[in-house]
XYZ file of C-alpha atoms in Angstrom:
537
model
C 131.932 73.422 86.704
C 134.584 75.036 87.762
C 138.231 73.422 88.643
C 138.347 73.553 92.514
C 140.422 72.088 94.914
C 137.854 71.627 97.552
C 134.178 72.123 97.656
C 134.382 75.589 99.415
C 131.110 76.676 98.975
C 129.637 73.297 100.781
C 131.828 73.158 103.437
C 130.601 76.604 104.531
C 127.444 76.149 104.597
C 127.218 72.208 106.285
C 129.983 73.278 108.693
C 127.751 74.926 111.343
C 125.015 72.129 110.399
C 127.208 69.940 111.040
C 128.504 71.344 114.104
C 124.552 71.649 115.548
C 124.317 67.816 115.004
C 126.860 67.198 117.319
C 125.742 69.758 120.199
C 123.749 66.685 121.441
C 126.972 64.917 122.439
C 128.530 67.764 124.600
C 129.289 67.094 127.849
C 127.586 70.177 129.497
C 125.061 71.206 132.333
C 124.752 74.758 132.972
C 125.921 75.405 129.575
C 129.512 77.492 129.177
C 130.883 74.987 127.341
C 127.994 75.264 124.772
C 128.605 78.699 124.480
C 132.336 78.297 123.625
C 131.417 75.790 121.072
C 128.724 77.670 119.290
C 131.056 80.633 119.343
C 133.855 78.417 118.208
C 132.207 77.070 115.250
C 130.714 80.714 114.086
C 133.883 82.277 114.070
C 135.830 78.741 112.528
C 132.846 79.455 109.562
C 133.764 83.248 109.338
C 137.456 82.612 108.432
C 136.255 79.834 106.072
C 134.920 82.187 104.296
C 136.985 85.094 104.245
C 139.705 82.638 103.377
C 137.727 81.264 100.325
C 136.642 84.925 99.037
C 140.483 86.476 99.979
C 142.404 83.224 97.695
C 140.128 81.818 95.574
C 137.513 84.466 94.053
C 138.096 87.138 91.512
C 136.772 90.464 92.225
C 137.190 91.573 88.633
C 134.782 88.931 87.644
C 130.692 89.051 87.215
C 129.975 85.549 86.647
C 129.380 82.774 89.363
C 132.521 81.415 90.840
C 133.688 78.503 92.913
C 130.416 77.114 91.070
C 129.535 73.538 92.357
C 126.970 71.348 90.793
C 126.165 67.882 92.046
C 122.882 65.479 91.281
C 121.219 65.336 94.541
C 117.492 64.182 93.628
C 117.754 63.112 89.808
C 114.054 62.033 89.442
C 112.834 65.684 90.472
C 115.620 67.215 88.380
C 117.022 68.280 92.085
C 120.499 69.736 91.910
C 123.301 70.626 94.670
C 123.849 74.135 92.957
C 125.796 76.269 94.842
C 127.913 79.406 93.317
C 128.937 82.628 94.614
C 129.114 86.328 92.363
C 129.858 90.167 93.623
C 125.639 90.370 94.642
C 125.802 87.161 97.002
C 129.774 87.498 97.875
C 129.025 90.875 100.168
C 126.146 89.382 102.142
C 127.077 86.215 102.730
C 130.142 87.734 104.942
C 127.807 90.266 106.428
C 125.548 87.338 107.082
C 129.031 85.050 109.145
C 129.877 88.320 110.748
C 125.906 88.943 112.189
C 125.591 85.495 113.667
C 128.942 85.147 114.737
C 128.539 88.413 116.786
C 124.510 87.105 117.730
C 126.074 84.210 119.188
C 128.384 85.719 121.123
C 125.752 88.244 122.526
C 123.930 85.096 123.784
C 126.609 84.622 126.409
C 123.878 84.637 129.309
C 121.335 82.036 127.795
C 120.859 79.651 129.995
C 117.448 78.062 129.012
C 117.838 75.197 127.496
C 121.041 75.943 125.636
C 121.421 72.663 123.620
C 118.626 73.688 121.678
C 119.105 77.329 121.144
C 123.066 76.914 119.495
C 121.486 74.136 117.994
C 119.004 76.433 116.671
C 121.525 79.164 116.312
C 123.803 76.880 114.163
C 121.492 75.803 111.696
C 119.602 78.946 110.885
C 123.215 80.048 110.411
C 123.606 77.343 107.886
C 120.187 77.894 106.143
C 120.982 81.589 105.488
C 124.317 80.732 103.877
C 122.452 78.376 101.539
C 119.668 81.217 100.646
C 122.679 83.172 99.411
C 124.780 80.577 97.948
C 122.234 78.562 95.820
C 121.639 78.198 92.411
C 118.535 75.856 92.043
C 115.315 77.296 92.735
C 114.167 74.401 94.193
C 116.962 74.740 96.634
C 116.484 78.112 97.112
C 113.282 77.452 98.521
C 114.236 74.459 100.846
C 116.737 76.587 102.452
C 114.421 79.628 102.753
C 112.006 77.316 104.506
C 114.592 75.560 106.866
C 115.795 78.893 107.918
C 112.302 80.065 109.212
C 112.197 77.265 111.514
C 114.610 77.951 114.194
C 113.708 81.732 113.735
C 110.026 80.754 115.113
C 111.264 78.515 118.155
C 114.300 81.362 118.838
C 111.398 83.668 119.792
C 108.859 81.484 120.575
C 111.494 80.280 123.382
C 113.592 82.771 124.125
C 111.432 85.805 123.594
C 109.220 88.209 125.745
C 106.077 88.118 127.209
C 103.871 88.232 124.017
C 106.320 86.001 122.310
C 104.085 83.127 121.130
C 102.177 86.001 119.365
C 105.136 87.288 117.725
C 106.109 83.628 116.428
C 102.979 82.896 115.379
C 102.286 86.004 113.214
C 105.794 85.736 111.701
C 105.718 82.103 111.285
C 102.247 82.688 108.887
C 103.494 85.454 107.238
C 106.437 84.150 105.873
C 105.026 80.528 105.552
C 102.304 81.773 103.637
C 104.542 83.622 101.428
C 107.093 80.752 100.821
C 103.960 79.461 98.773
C 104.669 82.107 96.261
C 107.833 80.871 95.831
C 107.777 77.196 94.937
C 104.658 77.990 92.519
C 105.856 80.667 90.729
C 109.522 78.220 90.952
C 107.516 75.418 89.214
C 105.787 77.487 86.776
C 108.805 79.013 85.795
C 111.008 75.212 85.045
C 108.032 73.556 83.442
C 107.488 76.686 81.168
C 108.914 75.798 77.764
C 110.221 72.617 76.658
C 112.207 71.375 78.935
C 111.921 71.186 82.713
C 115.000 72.623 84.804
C 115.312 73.973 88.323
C 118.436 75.542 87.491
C 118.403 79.261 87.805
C 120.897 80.210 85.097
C 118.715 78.313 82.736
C 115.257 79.517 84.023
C 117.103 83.140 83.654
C 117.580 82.318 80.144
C 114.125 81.146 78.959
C 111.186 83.372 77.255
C 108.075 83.311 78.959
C 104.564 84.226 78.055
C 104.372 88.066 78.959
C 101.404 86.811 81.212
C 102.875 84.276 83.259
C 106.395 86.273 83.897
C 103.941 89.112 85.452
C 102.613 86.502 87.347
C 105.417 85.263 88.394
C 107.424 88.157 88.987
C 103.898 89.366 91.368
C 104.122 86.045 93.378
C 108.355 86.472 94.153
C 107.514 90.060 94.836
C 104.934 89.350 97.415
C 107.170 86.288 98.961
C 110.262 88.458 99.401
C 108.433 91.779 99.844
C 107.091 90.046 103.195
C 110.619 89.103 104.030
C 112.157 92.695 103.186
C 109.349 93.506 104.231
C 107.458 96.064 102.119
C 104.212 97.513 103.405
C 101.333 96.389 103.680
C 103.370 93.014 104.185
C 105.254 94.436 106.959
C 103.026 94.018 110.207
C 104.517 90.889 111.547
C 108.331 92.887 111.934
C 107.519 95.302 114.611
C 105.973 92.266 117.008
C 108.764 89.696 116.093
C 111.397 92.359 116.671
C 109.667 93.570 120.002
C 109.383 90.201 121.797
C 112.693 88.534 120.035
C 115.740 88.376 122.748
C 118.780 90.483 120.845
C 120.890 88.363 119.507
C 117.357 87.047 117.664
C 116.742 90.975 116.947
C 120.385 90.864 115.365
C 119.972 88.122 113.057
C 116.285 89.460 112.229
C 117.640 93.148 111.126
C 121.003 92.125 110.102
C 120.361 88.946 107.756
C 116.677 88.108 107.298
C 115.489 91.251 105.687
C 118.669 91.107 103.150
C 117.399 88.172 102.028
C 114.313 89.342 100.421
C 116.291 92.422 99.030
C 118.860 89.703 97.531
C 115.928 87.624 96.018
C 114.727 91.031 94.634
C 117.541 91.557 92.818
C 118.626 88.037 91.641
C 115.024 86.223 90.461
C 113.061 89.397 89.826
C 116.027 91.653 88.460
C 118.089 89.543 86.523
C 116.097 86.176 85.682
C 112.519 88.028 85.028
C 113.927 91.355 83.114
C 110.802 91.696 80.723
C 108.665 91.785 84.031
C 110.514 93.841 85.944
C 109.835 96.495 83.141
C 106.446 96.881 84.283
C 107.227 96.523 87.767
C 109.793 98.927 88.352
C 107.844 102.141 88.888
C 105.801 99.853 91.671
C 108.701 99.245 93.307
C 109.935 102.638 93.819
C 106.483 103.512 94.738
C 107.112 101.259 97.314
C 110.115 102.479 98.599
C 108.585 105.772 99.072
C 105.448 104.596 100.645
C 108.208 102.243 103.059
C 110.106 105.293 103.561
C 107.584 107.773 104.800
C 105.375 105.528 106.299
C 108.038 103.686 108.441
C 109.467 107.409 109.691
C 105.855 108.563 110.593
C 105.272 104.765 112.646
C 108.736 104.794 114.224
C 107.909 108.620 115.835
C 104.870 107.304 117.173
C 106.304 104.588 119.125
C 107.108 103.937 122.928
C 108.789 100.790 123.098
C 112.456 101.189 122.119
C 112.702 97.701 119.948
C 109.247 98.857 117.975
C 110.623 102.188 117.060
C 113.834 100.377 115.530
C 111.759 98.188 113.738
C 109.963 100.588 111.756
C 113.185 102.453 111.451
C 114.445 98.929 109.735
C 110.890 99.240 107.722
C 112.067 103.016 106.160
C 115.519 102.157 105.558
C 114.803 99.069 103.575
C 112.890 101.597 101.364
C 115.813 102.826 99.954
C 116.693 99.227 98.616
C 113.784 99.241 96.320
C 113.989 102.721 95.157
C 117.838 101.859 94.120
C 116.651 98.385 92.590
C 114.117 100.452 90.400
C 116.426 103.050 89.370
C 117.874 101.165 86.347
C 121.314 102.466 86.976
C 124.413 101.039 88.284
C 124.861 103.745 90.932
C 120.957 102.948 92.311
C 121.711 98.829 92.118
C 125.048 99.522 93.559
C 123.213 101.753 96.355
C 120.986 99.161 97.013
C 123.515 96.842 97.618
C 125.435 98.758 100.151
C 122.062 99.901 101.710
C 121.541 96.189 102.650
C 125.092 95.722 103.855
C 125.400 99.155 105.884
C 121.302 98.793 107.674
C 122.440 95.153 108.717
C 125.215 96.373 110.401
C 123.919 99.717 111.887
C 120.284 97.545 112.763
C 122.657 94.766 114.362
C 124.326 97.360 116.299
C 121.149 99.336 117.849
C 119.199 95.970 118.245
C 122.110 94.520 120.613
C 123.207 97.570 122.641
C 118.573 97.797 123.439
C 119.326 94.708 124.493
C 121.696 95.856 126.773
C 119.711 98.592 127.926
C 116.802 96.056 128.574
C 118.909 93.752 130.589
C 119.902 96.692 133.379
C 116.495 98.230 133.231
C 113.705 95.564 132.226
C 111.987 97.643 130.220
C 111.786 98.882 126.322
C 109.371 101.018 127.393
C 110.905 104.775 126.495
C 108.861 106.456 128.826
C 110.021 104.673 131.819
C 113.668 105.304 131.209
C 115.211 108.539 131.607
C 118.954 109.865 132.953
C 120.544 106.398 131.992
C 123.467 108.564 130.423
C 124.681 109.348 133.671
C 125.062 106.122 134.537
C 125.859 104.194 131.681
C 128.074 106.831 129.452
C 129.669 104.211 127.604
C 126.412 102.916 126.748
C 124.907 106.076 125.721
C 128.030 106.862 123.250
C 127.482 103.695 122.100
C 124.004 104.247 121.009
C 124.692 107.527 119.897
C 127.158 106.768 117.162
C 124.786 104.125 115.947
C 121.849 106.457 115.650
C 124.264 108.798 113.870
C 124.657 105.790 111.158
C 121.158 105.298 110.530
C 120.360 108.853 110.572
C 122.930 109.048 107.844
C 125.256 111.235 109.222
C 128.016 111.916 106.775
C 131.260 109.601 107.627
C 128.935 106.809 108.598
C 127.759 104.113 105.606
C 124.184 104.721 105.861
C 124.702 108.218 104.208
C 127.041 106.728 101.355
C 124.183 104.271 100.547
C 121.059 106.748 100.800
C 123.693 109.440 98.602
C 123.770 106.508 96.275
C 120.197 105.597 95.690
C 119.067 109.334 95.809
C 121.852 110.032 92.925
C 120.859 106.528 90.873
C 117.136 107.605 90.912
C 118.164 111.541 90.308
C 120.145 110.352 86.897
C 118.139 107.784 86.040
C 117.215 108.463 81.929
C 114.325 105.941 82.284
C 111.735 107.733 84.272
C 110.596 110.739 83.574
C 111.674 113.951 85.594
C 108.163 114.951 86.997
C 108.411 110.775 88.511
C 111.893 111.382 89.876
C 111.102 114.518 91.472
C 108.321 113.157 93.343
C 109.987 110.162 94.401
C 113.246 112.082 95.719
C 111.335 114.953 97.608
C 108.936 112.390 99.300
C 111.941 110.004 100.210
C 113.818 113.249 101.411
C 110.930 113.751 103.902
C 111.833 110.066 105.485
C 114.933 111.365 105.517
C 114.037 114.456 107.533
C 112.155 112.154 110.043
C 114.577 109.843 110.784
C 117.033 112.593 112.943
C 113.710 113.677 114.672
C 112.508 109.589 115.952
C 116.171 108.801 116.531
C 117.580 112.184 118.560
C 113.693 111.276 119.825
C 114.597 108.057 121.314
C 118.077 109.250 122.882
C 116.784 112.218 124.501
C 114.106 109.804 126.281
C 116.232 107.011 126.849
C 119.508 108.802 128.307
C 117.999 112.345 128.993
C 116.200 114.132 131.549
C 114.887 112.969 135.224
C 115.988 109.597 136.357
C 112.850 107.058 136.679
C 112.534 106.117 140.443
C 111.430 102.789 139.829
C 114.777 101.775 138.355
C 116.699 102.752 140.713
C 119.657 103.496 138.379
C 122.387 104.290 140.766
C 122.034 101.622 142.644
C 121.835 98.382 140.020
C 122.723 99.556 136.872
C 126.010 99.055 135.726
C 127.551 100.546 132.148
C 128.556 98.171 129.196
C 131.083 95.734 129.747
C 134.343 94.652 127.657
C 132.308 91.983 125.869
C 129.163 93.802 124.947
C 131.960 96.854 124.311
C 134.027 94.341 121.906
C 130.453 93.334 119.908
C 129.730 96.615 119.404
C 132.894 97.665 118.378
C 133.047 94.763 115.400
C 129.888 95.877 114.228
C 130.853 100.481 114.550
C 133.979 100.336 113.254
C 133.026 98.689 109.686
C 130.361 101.201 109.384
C 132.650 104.177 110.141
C 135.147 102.535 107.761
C 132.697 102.368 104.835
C 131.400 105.538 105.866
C 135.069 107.222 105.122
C 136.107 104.530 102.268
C 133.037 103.129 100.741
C 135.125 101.355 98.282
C 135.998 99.007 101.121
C 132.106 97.254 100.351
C 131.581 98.632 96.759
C 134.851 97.051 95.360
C 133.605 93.593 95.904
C 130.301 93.985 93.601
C 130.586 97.095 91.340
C 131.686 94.783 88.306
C 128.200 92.727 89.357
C 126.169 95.948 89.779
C 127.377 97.012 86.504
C 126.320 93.690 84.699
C 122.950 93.594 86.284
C 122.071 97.399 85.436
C 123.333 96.549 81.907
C 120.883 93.379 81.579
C 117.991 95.078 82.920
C 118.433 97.868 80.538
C 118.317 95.715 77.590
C 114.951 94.961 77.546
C 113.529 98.373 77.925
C 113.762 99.776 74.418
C 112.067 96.202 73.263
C 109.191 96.564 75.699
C 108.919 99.836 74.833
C 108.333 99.237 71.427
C 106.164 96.186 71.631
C 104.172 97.235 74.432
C 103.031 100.564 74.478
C 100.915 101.799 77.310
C 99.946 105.044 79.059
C 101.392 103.929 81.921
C 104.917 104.184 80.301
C 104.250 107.578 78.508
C 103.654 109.178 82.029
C 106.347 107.478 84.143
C 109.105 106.088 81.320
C 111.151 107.971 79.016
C 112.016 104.675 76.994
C 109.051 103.957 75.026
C 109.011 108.031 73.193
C 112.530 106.824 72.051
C 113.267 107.722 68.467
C 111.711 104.858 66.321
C 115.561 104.675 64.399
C 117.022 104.724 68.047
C 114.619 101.891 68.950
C 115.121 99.881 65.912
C 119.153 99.892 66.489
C 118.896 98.613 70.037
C 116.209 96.076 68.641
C 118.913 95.026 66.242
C 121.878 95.231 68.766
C 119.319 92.445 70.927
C 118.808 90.459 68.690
């Protein structure tokens, strides 16, 4: 363990838990000073961190750091295990800056607020955990405290079909939490001894049969979280019925975390595995990709048709996790960190929209740019992000996966092709939904039953300010990626590194025509083979 002079890591994540314990004891009625507090203890978490990661952590470095390790249930092998690298290190201040930003969006709750910054403040604390630890067993506790508060925040607070919405979401991911703590156990009892500790379980060799098996049950547990069609069907209803700062948090930080688990069980504990998995996975992506463009265009409601739009750009993570190259991982990475930001942004300013007109409905809007021009150039720079215009982020990360998949010497070049020119026609949908949506939302004839002129007002300084926190990172990465990329590339380079190292000894133990169509490893030169064999061993 590492010489620290404070347990940083632990103190970020039970500060807002903490804080949510205490909500209980407030003094308030109606509520405002709830809101202060919740905002209060966000932003108090925020600077923790970005004091932590600006003094104490070394970019330079791809091991863990600040690493904590503390018996918690000795009898069940049950370890405090917390530790933060370049992978985890990006997110986790994506994920303080989302909530922080969510909570101050609430500003108008006023249903029962006790319970929703209660709520707020401990799904907040779960999420930091998900990123932060390094037992699998507490990997999965946290994962499972965090769905929780999601379900109530839009079984509560949501829309009219919002008990639906929980429902579905709360089975989905439930159901696929299963997959987790099996495929967790099976992985620390394989072998002689019996550990919960990731680093070791990354370090043990399995059975080829049971790390396929358990690489299939993470992928279906996270690829519901990312999500990955056909697991995806419960994002569209959560994200239509879910208020926006819920919407936020959903885009923004949930779906990251089953890209994360992707990249740090499947990727870099199962290796062998991922081997065979890899071409799946960017299969996947494409399938995401197109399919989510094609859904988006056909929607009406304005929440649905960013959902889908989430459902195509999280595409892009998988194809740059199967690429086998440090540009793809790296592209991957930033993909995560620029969607949560542009999805936060969109998500929040349709709230907006919602609150003047009380309606997502597309069809029943119209003219609003007249009337709310801040609004609309609001909405319009965020569409330009996710469309990936260039000088936003979302173009740096699609340029990135697109070139990690292009130069990719793993795949064969008939596989590449087809996987670029089918994700370039998700690409060639997205302007079309998105200058779609605008054109409906802020064009052409005014809906009478609005009534625009007379009760609509444009966005206000605080909704201006949220906005702003979340645009001008975006444009900033857009101009000077390095701003993300510098904080993982040493990470992205180690993980690209270890997943290459098993392919030549797959290859060459485990031929299969599956390989000699989509991989270029396995017709390797047997001497070539034989030195990276020996350079393995």
């Amino acid at each position: 363990m590492n010489n620290i002079e404070l347990p940083w890591l632990t103190a970020i994540i039970f500060l807002p838990l903490v804080a949510a314990l205490a909500i209980p004891l407030i003094p308030d009625k109606e509520g405002r000073t709830l809101r202060w507090y919740g905002l209060g203890v966000a932003i108090a978490d925020f600077a923790l961190m970005i004091y932590t990661f600006w003094y104490k952590y070394d970019f330079h470095s791809s091991t863990f750091q600040l690493v904590e390790n503390y018996p918690w249930v000795p009898q069940l092998s049950l370890h405090w295990a917390v530790g933060v690298d370049g992978l985890s290190m990006p997110l986790l201040l994506l994920t303080g800056l989302i909530n922080t930003l969510a909570i101050f969006a609430a500003w108008k709750v006023t249903t029962k607020p006790r319970l929703f910054y209660g709520l707020m403040l401990v799904m907040y604390s779960a999420q930091l955990g998900v990123f932060l630890a390094q037992d699998i067993l507490l990997f999965f506790l946290m994962w499972e405290i965090e769905l929780v508060p999601v379900y109530l925040l839009i079984s509560i607070w949501g829309g009219q079909n919002r008990r639906y919405a929980a429902t579905k979401f709360i089975l989905y991911t439930a159901a696929a939490s299963i997959f987790i703590l099996i495929a967790g156990f099976a992985m620390a009892f394989s072998g002689d001894t019996v550990t919960f500790d990731m680093a070791t379980l990354g370090m043990k060799q399995y059975p080829k049969a049971l790390e396929l098996l358990v690489y299939a049950g993470f992928l279906i547990a996270f690829g519901v979280k990312l999500p990955i069609f056909p697991l995806h069907t419960w994002l569209p209803d959560a994200h239509g019925e879910a208020s926006a700062p819920g919407s936020m948090i959903l885009a923004g930080v949930l779906l990251k975390m089953g890209g994360y688990a992707l990249i740090r069980i499947n990727v870099e504990m199962l290796p062998n595995a991922h081997v065979y998995f890899a071409p799946v996975l960017a299969i996947l992506g494409v399938v995401n990709i197109v399919y989510g463009a094609c859904c988006a265009f056909a929607q009406t409601n304005l929440k649905r048709r960013l959902a889908y739009s989430s459902i195509a750009h999280m595409g892009f993570v998988l194809i740059g996790i199967a690429s086998y190259t440090e540009l793809g991982i790296s592209g991957a990475v930033l993909q995560m960190v620029s969607h949560g930001l542009i999805a936060a942004s969109l998500f929040f300013l349709s709230g907006v929209t919602y609150e003047r007109t009380h309606t997502l409905m597309m069809d029943k809007m119209g003219g609003m740019a007249k009337v709310m021009p801040k609004t609309f150039a609001l909405f319009t720079v965020g569409s330009m992000a996710s469309l990936a215009l260039p000088g936003m982020s979302g173009f740096v990360g699609e340029l990135m996966v697109f070139l990690g998949i292009a130069t990719s010497d793993v795949y064969s070049s008939s596989f590449k092709v087809v996987v670029i020119l089918l994700s370039a026609v998700g690409v060639i949908l997205t302007p079309i939904y998105l200058l779609s949506m605008l054109r409906q939302v802020f064009y052409g004839n005014q809906s009478e039953e609005l009534h625009l002129d007379a009760v609509i007002s444009d966005v206000k300084p605080r909704e201006l300010f949220i906005t702003a926190c979340l645009l001008l990172p975006i444009i900033g990465i857009g101009f000077y990626p390095k701003l993300a990329t510098q904080t993982y590339d040493v990470k992205a380079v180690e993980l690209a590194t270890h997943a290459r190292q098993v392919l030549p000894v797959v290859a060459h133990q485990q031929p299969s025509s599956l390989y000699s169509r989509i991989f270029t490893a396995p017709t390797l030169a047997n001497a070539q083979v034989e030195s990276l064999l020996n350079i393995s061993e």
